Amino acid sequence: MKKERIFTEREELWKRGSSRWCHAEGSDIHQIGVFASRDIPEDTRIIEYVGEILKNEEADQRGIDLAESVDGTDLASVFNFILDEEHQIDGNKEYNTARYINHSCDPNCWVDVIDGRIWVIALRDIAQGEELTFDYGFDVEHWKEHPCRCGSVSCVGYIVSQEQWPQLRKKIRKMLKLMDAEEKREKAEEKRKKKKDKKKQKKKKDKKRKKESKLS
Ligand SMILES: C[S@@+](CC[C@H](N)C(=O)[O-])C[C@H]1O[C@@H](n2cnc3c(N)ncnc32)[C@H](O)[C@@H]1O
Ligand SMILES: [Zn+2]
């Protein structure tokens, strides 16, 4: 009896986690992505983001563990989705096709929580074959950990919530300034070293010449 109930729940999750509107395949952005299987009209609820509902504490710990386990590889490290103030969904489940949706700085989808369920919704009309993307909404605090390869014209270089782009741009400017200053410092140091070496060589040559003139 219990076995049958579990099987039904799993089947239900597989059903909720797939959609006639889209499918997963290789992506130019990152490994696997999700693509429109047909033309999708604006505002369509395309697919649900399903997974295991966890309290924040457990979800955060799983996130940390996963990030540590894939550190130094190109494997995906973020699958947690905020459901409400206390809960997140761990979407790292094989039945959750939406886990493959990549981030873009110019997304064609957005995500909304409707009656306790997370939906990926079309921001505009999407043509068959287009990769589905949404704004991951990552906090600017961790910007350096998530370089963006979305390839859109408006790409800001890092996976950061569009709302925080002004702060991100400031941080990037600061980083570039520091890099510029460091480069200038290194060049000046190199120049100083070359000058010192040249002086040393000259001194050595003068000494040798003096010695030779004394001998002759
Ligand atoms: C939810 S997964 C998306 C599916 C992922 N492409 C895969 O094959 O498993 C999130 C991970 O995908 C990668 N990713 C998603 N969007 C990206 C982007 N615009 N640029 C670089 N990496 C991205 C990051 O590694 C991120 O941690
Ligand atoms: Zn981008």
mmCIF file of C-alpha atoms and ligand atoms in Angstrom:
data_model
loop_
_atom_site.group_PDB
_atom_site.id
_atom_site.type_symbol
_atom_site.label_atom_id
_atom_site.label_comp_id
_atom_site.label_asym_id
_atom_site.label_seq_id
_atom_site.Cartn_x
_atom_site.Cartn_y
_atom_site.Cartn_z
ATOM 1 C CA MET A 1 0.000 0.000 0.000
ATOM 2 C CA LYS A 2 2.765 2.422 1.067
ATOM 3 C CA LYS A 3 4.880 1.436 -1.980
ATOM 4 C CA GLU A 4 2.034 2.341 -4.339
ATOM 5 C CA ARG A 5 1.601 5.779 -2.704
ATOM 6 C CA ILE A 6 5.316 6.593 -3.096
ATOM 7 C CA PHE A 7 5.259 5.447 -6.715
ATOM 8 C CA THR A 8 2.281 7.711 -7.414
ATOM 9 C CA GLU A 9 3.990 10.697 -5.795
ATOM 10 C CA ARG A 10 7.093 10.134 -7.934
ATOM 11 C CA GLU A 11 4.994 9.822 -11.073
ATOM 12 C CA GLU A 12 3.273 13.052 -10.140
ATOM 13 C CA LEU A 13 6.657 14.774 -9.730
ATOM 14 C CA TRP A 14 7.837 13.508 -13.129
ATOM 15 C CA LYS A 15 4.625 14.851 -14.681
ATOM 16 C CA ARG A 16 4.955 18.227 -12.973
ATOM 17 C CA GLY A 17 8.659 18.417 -13.811
ATOM 18 C CA SER A 18 8.237 18.051 -17.578
ATOM 19 C CA SER A 19 6.385 20.118 -20.140
ATOM 20 C CA ARG A 20 5.181 19.914 -23.731
ATOM 21 C CA TRP A 21 6.588 23.446 -24.243
ATOM 22 C CA CYS A 22 10.257 22.648 -23.702
ATOM 23 C CA HIS A 23 13.013 20.055 -23.461
ATOM 24 C CA ALA A 24 16.619 19.852 -22.271
ATOM 25 C CA GLU A 25 19.630 19.687 -24.623
ATOM 26 C CA GLY A 26 23.239 20.920 -24.981
ATOM 27 C CA SER A 27 23.612 24.681 -24.522
ATOM 28 C CA ASP A 28 26.162 27.285 -25.653
ATOM 29 C CA ILE A 29 25.765 29.056 -22.301
ATOM 30 C CA HIS A 30 26.631 26.166 -20.009
ATOM 31 C CA GLN A 31 26.495 22.405 -20.484
ATOM 32 C CA ILE A 32 22.788 21.541 -20.631
ATOM 33 C CA GLY A 33 20.034 24.105 -21.151
ATOM 34 C CA VAL A 34 16.278 24.092 -21.790
ATOM 35 C CA PHE A 35 14.896 24.982 -25.205
ATOM 36 C CA ALA A 36 11.460 25.836 -26.589
ATOM 37 C CA SER A 37 9.996 22.748 -28.281
ATOM 38 C CA ARG A 38 7.431 24.965 -30.069
ATOM 39 C CA ASP A 39 6.542 28.649 -30.319
ATOM 40 C CA ILE A 40 5.580 29.868 -26.856
ATOM 41 C CA PRO A 41 3.260 32.867 -26.447
ATOM 42 C CA GLU A 42 4.080 35.582 -23.892
ATOM 43 C CA ASP A 43 2.800 34.887 -20.356
ATOM 44 C CA THR A 44 2.634 31.101 -20.848
ATOM 45 C CA ARG A 45 3.359 29.071 -17.732
ATOM 46 C CA ILE A 46 6.016 26.967 -19.431
ATOM 47 C CA ILE A 47 7.216 24.558 -16.788
ATOM 48 C CA GLU A 48 7.198 24.121 -13.053
ATOM 49 C CA TYR A 49 10.401 24.127 -10.987
ATOM 50 C CA VAL A 50 9.883 21.068 -8.792
ATOM 51 C CA GLY A 51 11.994 19.468 -6.125
ATOM 52 C CA GLU A 52 12.277 18.769 -2.457
ATOM 53 C CA ILE A 53 10.885 21.423 -0.140
ATOM 54 C CA LEU A 54 13.376 22.168 2.628
ATOM 55 C CA LYS A 55 13.678 24.584 5.522
ATOM 56 C CA ASN A 56 16.198 27.360 4.808
ATOM 57 C CA GLU A 57 18.849 25.938 7.127
ATOM 58 C CA GLU A 58 18.941 22.501 5.470
ATOM 59 C CA ALA A 59 18.703 23.975 1.979
ATOM 60 C CA ASP A 60 21.600 26.363 2.677
ATOM 61 C CA GLN A 61 23.723 23.498 4.014
ATOM 62 C CA ARG A 62 22.980 21.377 0.917
ATOM 63 C CA GLY A 63 23.919 24.353 -1.244
ATOM 64 C CA ILE A 64 27.243 24.738 0.578
ATOM 65 C CA ASP A 65 27.964 20.980 0.344
ATOM 66 C CA LEU A 66 27.203 20.922 -3.378
ATOM 67 C CA ALA A 67 29.302 24.027 -4.056
ATOM 68 C CA GLU A 68 32.224 22.432 -2.198
ATOM 69 C CA SER A 69 31.861 19.133 -4.036
ATOM 70 C CA VAL A 70 31.999 20.763 -7.482
ATOM 71 C CA ASP A 71 34.590 23.424 -6.597
ATOM 72 C CA GLY A 72 37.238 23.668 -9.315
ATOM 73 C CA THR A 73 35.029 21.954 -11.914
ATOM 74 C CA ASP A 74 32.612 23.452 -14.436
ATOM 75 C CA LEU A 75 29.675 21.593 -12.934
ATOM 76 C CA ALA A 76 26.509 23.392 -11.857
ATOM 77 C CA SER A 77 26.523 24.407 -8.224
ATOM 78 C CA VAL A 78 23.198 26.139 -7.617
ATOM 79 C CA PHE A 79 19.801 24.433 -7.665
ATOM 80 C CA ASN A 80 18.089 25.931 -4.620
ATOM 81 C CA PHE A 81 15.095 28.124 -5.273
ATOM 82 C CA ILE A 82 13.470 30.390 -2.700
ATOM 83 C CA LEU A 83 9.860 29.350 -2.175
ATOM 84 C CA ASP A 84 8.937 31.621 0.719
ATOM 85 C CA GLU A 85 10.645 33.249 3.704
ATOM 86 C CA GLU A 86 11.268 29.927 5.440
ATOM 87 C CA HIS A 87 11.530 27.404 2.633
ATOM 88 C CA GLN A 88 13.542 26.648 -0.469
ATOM 89 C CA ILE A 89 13.180 24.009 -3.144
ATOM 90 C CA ASP A 90 16.166 21.799 -3.820
ATOM 91 C CA GLY A 91 15.655 21.317 -7.532
ATOM 92 C CA ASN A 92 18.636 19.038 -8.048
ATOM 93 C CA LYS A 93 16.362 16.135 -8.950
ATOM 94 C CA GLU A 94 16.252 14.133 -12.165
ATOM 95 C CA TYR A 95 12.501 14.704 -12.546
ATOM 96 C CA ASN A 96 12.996 18.502 -12.527
ATOM 97 C CA THR A 97 13.709 19.475 -16.166
ATOM 98 C CA ALA A 98 13.648 23.180 -15.203
ATOM 99 C CA ARG A 99 16.877 22.655 -13.225
ATOM 100 C CA TYR A 100 18.667 22.913 -16.563
ATOM 101 C CA ILE A 101 17.419 26.434 -17.311
ATOM 102 C CA ASN A 102 20.427 28.754 -17.544
ATOM 103 C CA HIS A 103 20.699 32.391 -16.493
ATOM 104 C CA SER A 104 20.785 35.277 -18.951
ATOM 105 C CA CYS A 105 21.338 39.019 -18.577
ATOM 106 C CA ASP A 106 18.619 39.373 -21.228
ATOM 107 C CA PRO A 107 16.196 36.629 -20.208
ATOM 108 C CA ASN A 108 13.077 35.512 -22.059
ATOM 109 C CA CYS A 109 11.395 34.056 -18.950
ATOM 110 C CA TRP A 110 10.767 35.047 -15.377
ATOM 111 C CA VAL A 111 9.812 32.997 -12.378
ATOM 112 C CA ASP A 112 6.820 33.421 -10.109
ATOM 113 C CA VAL A 113 5.515 31.572 -7.084
ATOM 114 C CA ILE A 114 1.822 30.872 -7.597
ATOM 115 C CA ASP A 115 -0.117 29.058 -4.863
ATOM 116 C CA GLY A 116 3.078 27.632 -3.425
ATOM 117 C CA ARG A 117 4.353 26.359 -6.783
ATOM 118 C CA ILE A 118 7.275 27.815 -8.722
ATOM 119 C CA TRP A 119 6.494 28.541 -12.386
ATOM 120 C CA VAL A 120 8.762 29.542 -15.251
ATOM 121 C CA ILE A 121 6.763 32.009 -17.332
ATOM 122 C CA ALA A 122 7.392 33.498 -20.785
ATOM 123 C CA LEU A 123 8.385 37.189 -20.556
ATOM 124 C CA ARG A 124 7.699 37.569 -24.267
ATOM 125 C CA ASP A 125 6.842 35.435 -27.291
ATOM 126 C CA ILE A 126 9.545 32.783 -27.609
ATOM 127 C CA ALA A 127 10.317 31.062 -30.901
ATOM 128 C CA GLN A 128 10.739 27.311 -31.204
ATOM 129 C CA GLY A 129 14.399 26.389 -30.647
ATOM 130 C CA GLU A 130 15.258 29.426 -28.490
ATOM 131 C CA GLU A 131 17.012 28.648 -25.241
ATOM 132 C CA LEU A 132 14.881 29.480 -22.200
ATOM 133 C CA THR A 133 16.578 31.675 -19.618
ATOM 134 C CA PHE A 134 15.690 33.689 -16.571
ATOM 135 C CA ASP A 135 17.430 36.077 -14.197
ATOM 136 C CA TYR A 136 18.806 33.909 -11.374
ATOM 137 C CA GLY A 137 18.557 36.951 -9.101
ATOM 138 C CA PHE A 138 21.884 36.220 -7.395
ATOM 139 C CA ASP A 139 23.073 38.697 -4.784
ATOM 140 C CA VAL A 140 25.869 41.046 -5.834
ATOM 141 C CA GLU A 141 27.835 40.059 -2.709
ATOM 142 C CA HIS A 142 29.025 36.844 -4.414
ATOM 143 C CA TRP A 143 29.489 38.298 -7.904
ATOM 144 C CA LYS A 144 33.036 37.050 -8.505
ATOM 145 C CA GLU A 145 31.994 33.427 -7.903
ATOM 146 C CA HIS A 146 29.548 33.452 -10.825
ATOM 147 C CA PRO A 147 30.953 34.706 -14.129
ATOM 148 C CA CYS A 148 28.232 34.910 -16.780
ATOM 149 C CA ARG A 149 28.545 33.391 -20.227
ATOM 150 C CA CYS A 150 25.019 34.162 -21.441
ATOM 151 C CA GLY A 151 26.412 35.772 -24.614
ATOM 152 C CA SER A 152 23.711 38.449 -24.789
ATOM 153 C CA VAL A 153 24.607 41.950 -25.989
ATOM 154 C CA SER A 154 23.661 43.322 -22.577
ATOM 155 C CA CYS A 155 25.706 40.762 -20.605
ATOM 156 C CA VAL A 156 27.277 42.379 -17.521
ATOM 157 C CA GLY A 157 29.834 39.589 -17.143
ATOM 158 C CA TYR A 158 28.543 38.143 -13.883
ATOM 159 C CA ILE A 159 25.375 36.350 -12.757
ATOM 160 C CA VAL A 160 23.840 39.068 -10.613
ATOM 161 C CA SER A 161 20.226 40.135 -10.194
ATOM 162 C CA GLN A 162 19.376 42.909 -12.660
ATOM 163 C CA GLU A 163 18.189 44.991 -9.718
ATOM 164 C CA GLN A 164 21.758 45.050 -8.411
ATOM 165 C CA TRP A 165 23.496 45.895 -11.670
ATOM 166 C CA PRO A 166 24.308 49.472 -10.531
ATOM 167 C CA GLN A 167 26.202 48.101 -7.495
ATOM 168 C CA LEU A 168 27.848 45.445 -9.697
ATOM 169 C CA ARG A 169 29.038 48.058 -12.202
ATOM 170 C CA LYS A 170 30.597 50.056 -9.341
ATOM 171 C CA LYS A 171 32.404 46.931 -8.098
ATOM 172 C CA ILE A 172 33.652 46.089 -11.599
ATOM 173 C CA ARG A 173 34.914 49.673 -12.073
ATOM 174 C CA LYS A 174 36.721 49.474 -8.718
ATOM 175 C CA MET A 175 38.265 46.104 -9.644
ATOM 176 C CA LEU A 176 39.416 47.429 -13.043
ATOM 177 C CA LYS A 177 40.942 50.508 -11.361
ATOM 178 C CA LEU A 178 42.816 48.287 -8.891
ATOM 179 C CA MET A 179 43.998 46.024 -11.713
ATOM 180 C CA ASP A 180 45.129 49.080 -13.664
ATOM 181 C CA ALA A 181 47.029 50.438 -10.650
ATOM 182 C CA GLU A 182 48.616 47.013 -10.064
ATOM 183 C CA GLU A 183 49.666 46.791 -13.718
ATOM 184 C CA LYS A 184 51.210 50.266 -13.535
ATOM 185 C CA ARG A 185 53.003 49.350 -10.301
ATOM 186 C CA GLU A 186 54.382 46.147 -11.869
ATOM 187 C CA LYS A 187 55.552 48.035 -14.975
ATOM 188 C CA ALA A 188 57.276 50.724 -12.846
ATOM 189 C CA GLU A 189 58.947 47.999 -10.766
ATOM 190 C CA GLU A 190 60.156 46.247 -13.936
ATOM 191 C CA LYS A 191 61.525 49.530 -15.297
ATOM 192 C CA ARG A 192 63.289 50.273 -12.008
ATOM 193 C CA LYS A 193 64.846 46.788 -11.994
ATOM 194 C CA LYS A 194 66.026 47.113 -15.598
ATOM 195 C CA LYS A 195 67.605 50.497 -14.815
ATOM 196 C CA LYS A 196 69.351 49.025 -11.766
ATOM 197 C CA ASP A 197 70.636 46.047 -13.790
ATOM 198 C CA LYS A 198 71.889 48.372 -16.507
ATOM 199 C CA LYS A 199 73.734 50.494 -13.948
ATOM 200 C CA LYS A 200 75.267 47.377 -12.430
ATOM 201 C CA GLN A 201 76.415 46.140 -15.851
ATOM 202 C CA LYS A 202 77.913 49.535 -16.650
ATOM 203 C CA LYS A 203 79.780 49.610 -13.346
ATOM 204 C CA LYS A 204 81.127 46.113 -14.054
ATOM 205 C CA LYS A 205 82.234 47.106 -17.548
ATOM 206 C CA ASP A 206 83.941 50.308 -16.278
ATOM 207 C CA LYS A 207 85.783 48.316 -13.632
ATOM 208 C CA LYS A 208 86.959 45.790 -16.246
ATOM 209 C CA ARG A 209 88.077 48.562 -18.580
ATOM 210 C CA LYS A 210 90.026 50.290 -15.794
ATOM 211 C CA LYS A 211 91.740 47.039 -14.899
ATOM 212 C CA GLU A 212 92.678 46.425 -18.552
ATOM 213 C CA SER A 213 94.073 49.953 -18.997
ATOM 214 C CA LYS A 214 96.210 49.515 -15.875
ATOM 215 C CA LEU A 215 97.683 46.306 -17.304
ATOM 216 C CA SER A 216 98.575 47.794 -20.678
HETATM 217 C C1 LIG B 1 20.537 25.330 -12.348
HETATM 218 S S1 LIG B 1 22.020 24.967 -13.152
HETATM 219 C C2 LIG B 1 21.634 25.220 -14.865
HETATM 220 C C3 LIG B 1 21.925 23.979 -15.689
HETATM 221 C C4 LIG B 1 23.353 23.743 -16.063
HETATM 222 N N1 LIG B 1 23.621 24.340 -17.360
HETATM 223 C C5 LIG B 1 23.677 22.260 -16.098
HETATM 224 O O1 LIG B 1 24.042 21.735 -17.164
HETATM 225 O O2 LIG B 1 23.578 21.612 -15.051
HETATM 226 C C6 LIG B 1 22.933 26.390 -12.656
HETATM 227 C C7 LIG B 1 24.379 26.358 -13.054
HETATM 228 O O3 LIG B 1 24.519 26.512 -14.462
HETATM 229 C C8 LIG B 1 25.626 27.341 -14.772
HETATM 230 N N2 LIG B 1 25.112 28.534 -15.487
HETATM 231 C C9 LIG B 1 23.833 28.894 -15.644
HETATM 232 N N3 LIG B 1 23.720 30.024 -16.330
HETATM 233 C C10 LIG B 1 24.968 30.434 -16.627
HETATM 234 C C11 LIG B 1 25.527 31.559 -17.308
HETATM 235 N N4 LIG B 1 24.772 32.498 -17.847
HETATM 236 N N5 LIG B 1 26.865 31.638 -17.403
HETATM 237 C C12 LIG B 1 27.659 30.694 -16.849
HETATM 238 N N6 LIG B 1 27.215 29.605 -16.204
HETATM 239 C C13 LIG B 1 25.877 29.467 -16.086
HETATM 240 C C14 LIG B 1 26.294 27.687 -13.456
HETATM 241 O O4 LIG B 1 27.316 26.727 -13.240
HETATM 242 C C15 LIG B 1 25.193 27.485 -12.446
HETATM 243 O O5 LIG B 1 25.677 27.117 -11.173
HETATM 244 ZN ZN ZN B 2 25.268 37.534 -18.981
#
